[in-house]
Amino acid sequence: MRVVVIGAGIIGSSVAYEAARAGAQVTVLEAGRIAGGASTTSFAWTNATGKRPQPYFALNVAGMRAHLDLAREFGHAPWFHQTGSIEWYSNEADWPAQLENAEQMRDWGYGVEWIGKARVAELEPEIDPAAIANSPVVYYPEEGWVQPALYAAWLLRAAKEKWNADIRSHAAVTSVDVRNGVAKSVRTVDGAVHEADAIVNCTGSWAAHVLDGVPPIPMASNMGIIGFTFPLATTLRRQFHMDDLDVRPDGAGRLMIHKISADSLVTEMQPLETAGAQARHLLDAVRRVLPAVQPDDMESIRTVVRPIPSDNLTCSGWMPGVEGYYVAVTHSGVSIAPHLGKAVAQEVVRGHAHESLQDFRPDRFLAAKNGLGERS
Ligand SMILES: Cc1cc2nc3c(=O)[nH]c(=O)nc-3n(C[C@H](O)[C@H](O)[C@H](O)COP(=O)(O)OP(=O)(O)OC[C@H]3O[C@@H](n4cnc5c(N)ncnc54)[C@H](O)[C@@H]3O)c2cc1C
């Protein structure tokens, strides 16, 4: 069976690896660099906390477990860091919601530990205890973080070396050739035609754009800003989440910084200055928790589009009306990717519906568009 995967972010790489492993002859067509879309500029925290409804939580947990399986399978998994993560809120008004969420997560079988400041100091001595003050602190031991570019590189290398997958970067797909309702091939920008028995669209936020021949997926993607410090003499291993600030190590001593309130400072992709207002906003917040970080420690700061299907949930399944054309697009893609890769391969290559995807089919968008009602 010939499978063409469009897009080589963390989702496309996972689908390509699992489809090749399941026996398909896989071709990956990536418009730019491998993992050069949202995946490289993602906070990339593997988690399911706060994710609702329950089937979406379960999908994220399945992803977290699949990361562990994949790391075991490769033996050496330099992309994966299951360090656990630490969360607290400085404002007392946020504590009831934190407690309610932690209890819900625990009821659903998620690892949740309440820890004191002394334990935080043992785990991460660079965190200033004054920044925690008397806030309750939750430790989520199963969570971790991923370096998606390395993830994609290792999976695609394995797909190529073990199962002869054909991986092409700088090969943007411009159209899907559909004849009598069946997707037959894709055409790339250089005019090359790749015939396929199944085509899997893994283009993230670009799924909202029209590829000639097939319908788009309605997306509510939004902007994110991620800052990277210079390599610092830091021993921080775990990510922490304080209020709307997220910080984690990013290899070689760099810290990655994300702050939800900073995201709204931009409305489109644009170059940002390392000494600009957005960078200051991020660094000021970090320095209140990690006093060793200096005001001029920002090495780079980037904008990125966060791929989000319009109802915030994963979209994975065959596109109704276009036989042989499958779409796999999601937010939380880093958490879900290795599971989604397996589930999509089962559906596309083996032809068996995967139970975990039943609530996330693309037809819900078409039904809503045609006035056929909302999904329950
Ligand atoms: C700021 C931010 C923070 C995030 N934090 C987290 C987090 O903590 N945890 C988590 O799980 N998720 C997080 N996410 C979401 C996660 O990063 C995404 O869900 C995931 O990266 C999506 O992967 P993808 O492969 O679908 O998309 P992408 O990585 O965007 O890959 C899509 C690829 O398709 C290619 N493409 C597009 N059009 C074409 C075409 N016509 N032909 C060929 N190729 C094409 C693009 O070039 C791109 O490489 C975050 C995202 C952002 C932006």
Coordinates of C-alpha atoms in Angstrom, one line a residue, residues 1-186:
M1 CA 0.0 0.0 0.0
R2 CA 1.3 3.5 -0.9
V3 CA 0.8 6.2 1.7
V4 CA 1.7 9.8 1.1
V5 CA 2.0 11.9 4.3
I6 CA 1.7 15.7 3.8
G7 CA 3.7 17.6 6.4
A8 CA 6.6 16.4 8.6
G9 CA 5.9 18.0 11.9
I10 CA 5.6 15.8 15.0
I11 CA 2.3 14.4 13.7
G12 CA 3.4 13.7 10.2
S13 CA 6.7 12.1 11.5
S14 CA 4.7 9.9 13.8
V15 CA 2.2 8.8 11.1
A16 CA 5.0 8.2 8.7
Y17 CA 6.9 6.0 11.2
E18 CA 3.9 3.9 12.2
A19 CA 2.5 3.6 8.7
A20 CA 5.9 2.4 7.4
R21 CA 6.2 0.0 10.4
A22 CA 2.7 -1.4 9.6
G23 CA 4.0 -2.3 6.1
A24 CA 3.1 0.7 3.9
Q25 CA 5.4 2.2 1.3
V26 CA 5.5 5.7 2.7
T27 CA 6.4 9.0 1.0
V28 CA 6.6 12.1 3.2
L29 CA 6.3 15.5 1.5
E30 CA 7.2 18.5 3.6
A31 CA 6.9 22.1 2.3
G32 CA 9.8 23.4 4.4
R33 CA 12.2 22.0 6.9
I34 CA 11.4 18.8 8.8
A35 CA 9.6 19.9 12.0
G36 CA 10.0 23.5 11.0
G37 CA 6.3 24.4 11.7
A38 CA 4.6 24.7 15.1
S39 CA 6.5 21.6 16.4
T40 CA 9.9 23.3 16.8
T41 CA 8.5 26.3 18.5
S42 CA 6.2 24.4 20.8
F43 CA 6.5 24.4 24.6
A44 CA 6.2 20.7 24.0
W45 CA 5.0 19.7 27.5
T46 CA 3.6 16.2 27.6
N47 CA 0.6 16.4 29.7
A48 CA -3.2 15.8 30.0
T49 CA -3.9 18.1 33.0
G50 CA -7.0 20.2 32.6
K51 CA -7.9 18.6 29.3
R52 CA -11.6 18.0 28.9
P53 CA -13.9 16.3 28.0
Q54 CA -12.8 12.9 29.3
P55 CA -12.1 11.3 25.8
Y56 CA -9.7 14.2 25.0
F57 CA -8.0 13.7 28.4
A58 CA -7.8 10.0 27.6
L59 CA -6.2 10.7 24.2
N60 CA -3.6 12.8 25.8
V61 CA -2.8 10.2 28.5
A62 CA -2.5 7.6 25.7
G63 CA 0.0 9.9 24.1
M64 CA 2.0 10.2 27.3
R65 CA 2.1 6.4 27.6
A66 CA 3.1 6.0 24.0
H67 CA 6.0 8.4 24.5
L68 CA 7.3 6.0 27.2
D69 CA 6.8 3.0 24.9
L70 CA 8.6 4.7 22.0
A71 CA 11.5 5.7 24.2
R72 CA 11.8 2.0 25.3
E73 CA 11.5 0.8 21.7
F74 CA 14.4 3.1 20.6
G75 CA 16.5 2.4 23.7
H76 CA 18.1 5.8 23.2
A77 CA 15.5 8.6 23.1
P78 CA 17.4 11.9 23.3
W79 CA 14.2 13.8 22.5
F80 CA 12.2 12.7 25.6
H81 CA 12.5 14.0 29.2
Q82 CA 10.0 12.6 31.7
T83 CA 11.0 14.9 34.5
G84 CA 7.6 15.6 36.1
S85 CA 6.4 19.2 36.4
I86 CA 5.6 21.7 39.2
E87 CA 2.6 24.0 39.3
W88 CA 1.5 26.8 41.6
Y89 CA -0.6 29.9 41.5
S90 CA 0.4 33.1 43.3
N91 CA -3.1 34.4 43.5
E92 CA -5.3 32.8 46.2
A93 CA -8.4 33.3 44.0
D94 CA -6.9 30.6 41.7
W95 CA -6.4 28.0 44.4
P96 CA -10.0 26.5 44.4
A97 CA -9.8 25.9 40.6
Q98 CA -6.3 24.3 41.0
L99 CA -7.6 22.0 43.7
E100 CA -10.7 21.1 41.7
N101 CA -8.6 20.3 38.6
A102 CA -6.1 18.2 40.6
E103 CA -8.9 16.2 42.2
Q104 CA -10.6 15.6 38.8
M105 CA -7.2 14.5 37.4
R106 CA -6.6 12.1 40.3
D107 CA -10.1 10.7 39.9
W108 CA -9.3 10.0 36.3
G109 CA -6.2 8.1 37.3
Y110 CA -3.6 10.8 36.7
G111 CA -0.5 11.1 38.9
V112 CA -0.9 14.1 41.3
E113 CA 1.2 14.9 44.4
W114 CA 0.9 17.9 46.6
I115 CA 4.4 18.9 47.7
G116 CA 5.8 21.5 50.1
K117 CA 8.3 24.2 49.5
A118 CA 11.1 22.1 51.0
R119 CA 10.5 19.4 48.4
V120 CA 10.5 22.0 45.6
A121 CA 13.9 23.2 46.9
E122 CA 15.2 19.7 46.8
L123 CA 14.0 19.2 43.2
E124 CA 14.8 22.6 41.8
P125 CA 17.0 24.7 44.1
E126 CA 17.1 27.6 41.6
I127 CA 13.4 28.4 42.2
D128 CA 13.2 31.2 44.7
P129 CA 11.0 30.0 47.6
A130 CA 9.7 33.6 48.0
A131 CA 8.1 33.2 44.5
I132 CA 6.0 30.3 45.9
A133 CA 5.3 32.0 49.3
N134 CA 2.4 30.0 50.8
S135 CA 0.9 28.8 47.5
P136 CA -0.2 25.1 47.3
V137 CA 2.2 23.3 44.9
V138 CA 1.2 20.3 42.7
Y139 CA 3.8 18.0 41.3
Y140 CA 2.7 15.9 38.2
P141 CA 5.3 13.1 38.1
E142 CA 4.2 11.6 34.8
E143 CA 4.6 14.7 32.8
G144 CA 7.6 15.7 30.8
W145 CA 8.9 17.5 27.7
V146 CA 10.0 16.7 24.3
Q147 CA 12.4 18.2 21.7
P148 CA 10.2 17.7 18.6
A149 CA 12.9 18.3 16.0
L150 CA 14.9 15.5 17.4
Y151 CA 11.8 13.3 17.7
A152 CA 11.0 13.8 14.0
A153 CA 14.6 13.3 13.0
W154 CA 14.9 9.9 14.8
L155 CA 11.5 8.6 13.7
L156 CA 12.0 9.6 10.1
R157 CA 15.5 8.1 10.1
A158 CA 14.1 4.9 11.4
A159 CA 11.3 4.9 8.8
K160 CA 13.8 5.4 6.1
E161 CA 16.5 2.9 7.2
K162 CA 14.2 0.1 8.3
W163 CA 11.3 0.4 5.9
N164 CA 12.6 2.4 3.0
A165 CA 10.4 5.5 3.5
D166 CA 11.0 8.3 1.0
I167 CA 11.4 11.6 3.0
R168 CA 11.4 14.9 1.0
S169 CA 11.7 18.3 2.4
H170 CA 11.1 21.5 0.4
A171 CA 8.4 19.7 -1.4
A172 CA 5.1 21.6 -0.9
V173 CA 2.0 19.8 -2.0
T174 CA -0.3 22.1 -4.1
S175 CA -3.2 19.8 -5.0
V176 CA -4.8 16.4 -4.4
D177 CA -6.1 14.7 -7.6
V178 CA -9.6 13.3 -6.8
R179 CA -11.3 11.2 -9.5
N180 CA -14.8 9.9 -9.0
G181 CA -14.6 10.8 -5.3
V182 CA -11.3 8.9 -4.8
A183 CA -8.0 10.6 -4.0
K184 CA -5.5 9.2 -6.4
S185 CA -2.3 11.3 -6.1
V186 CA -0.8 14.6 -4.9

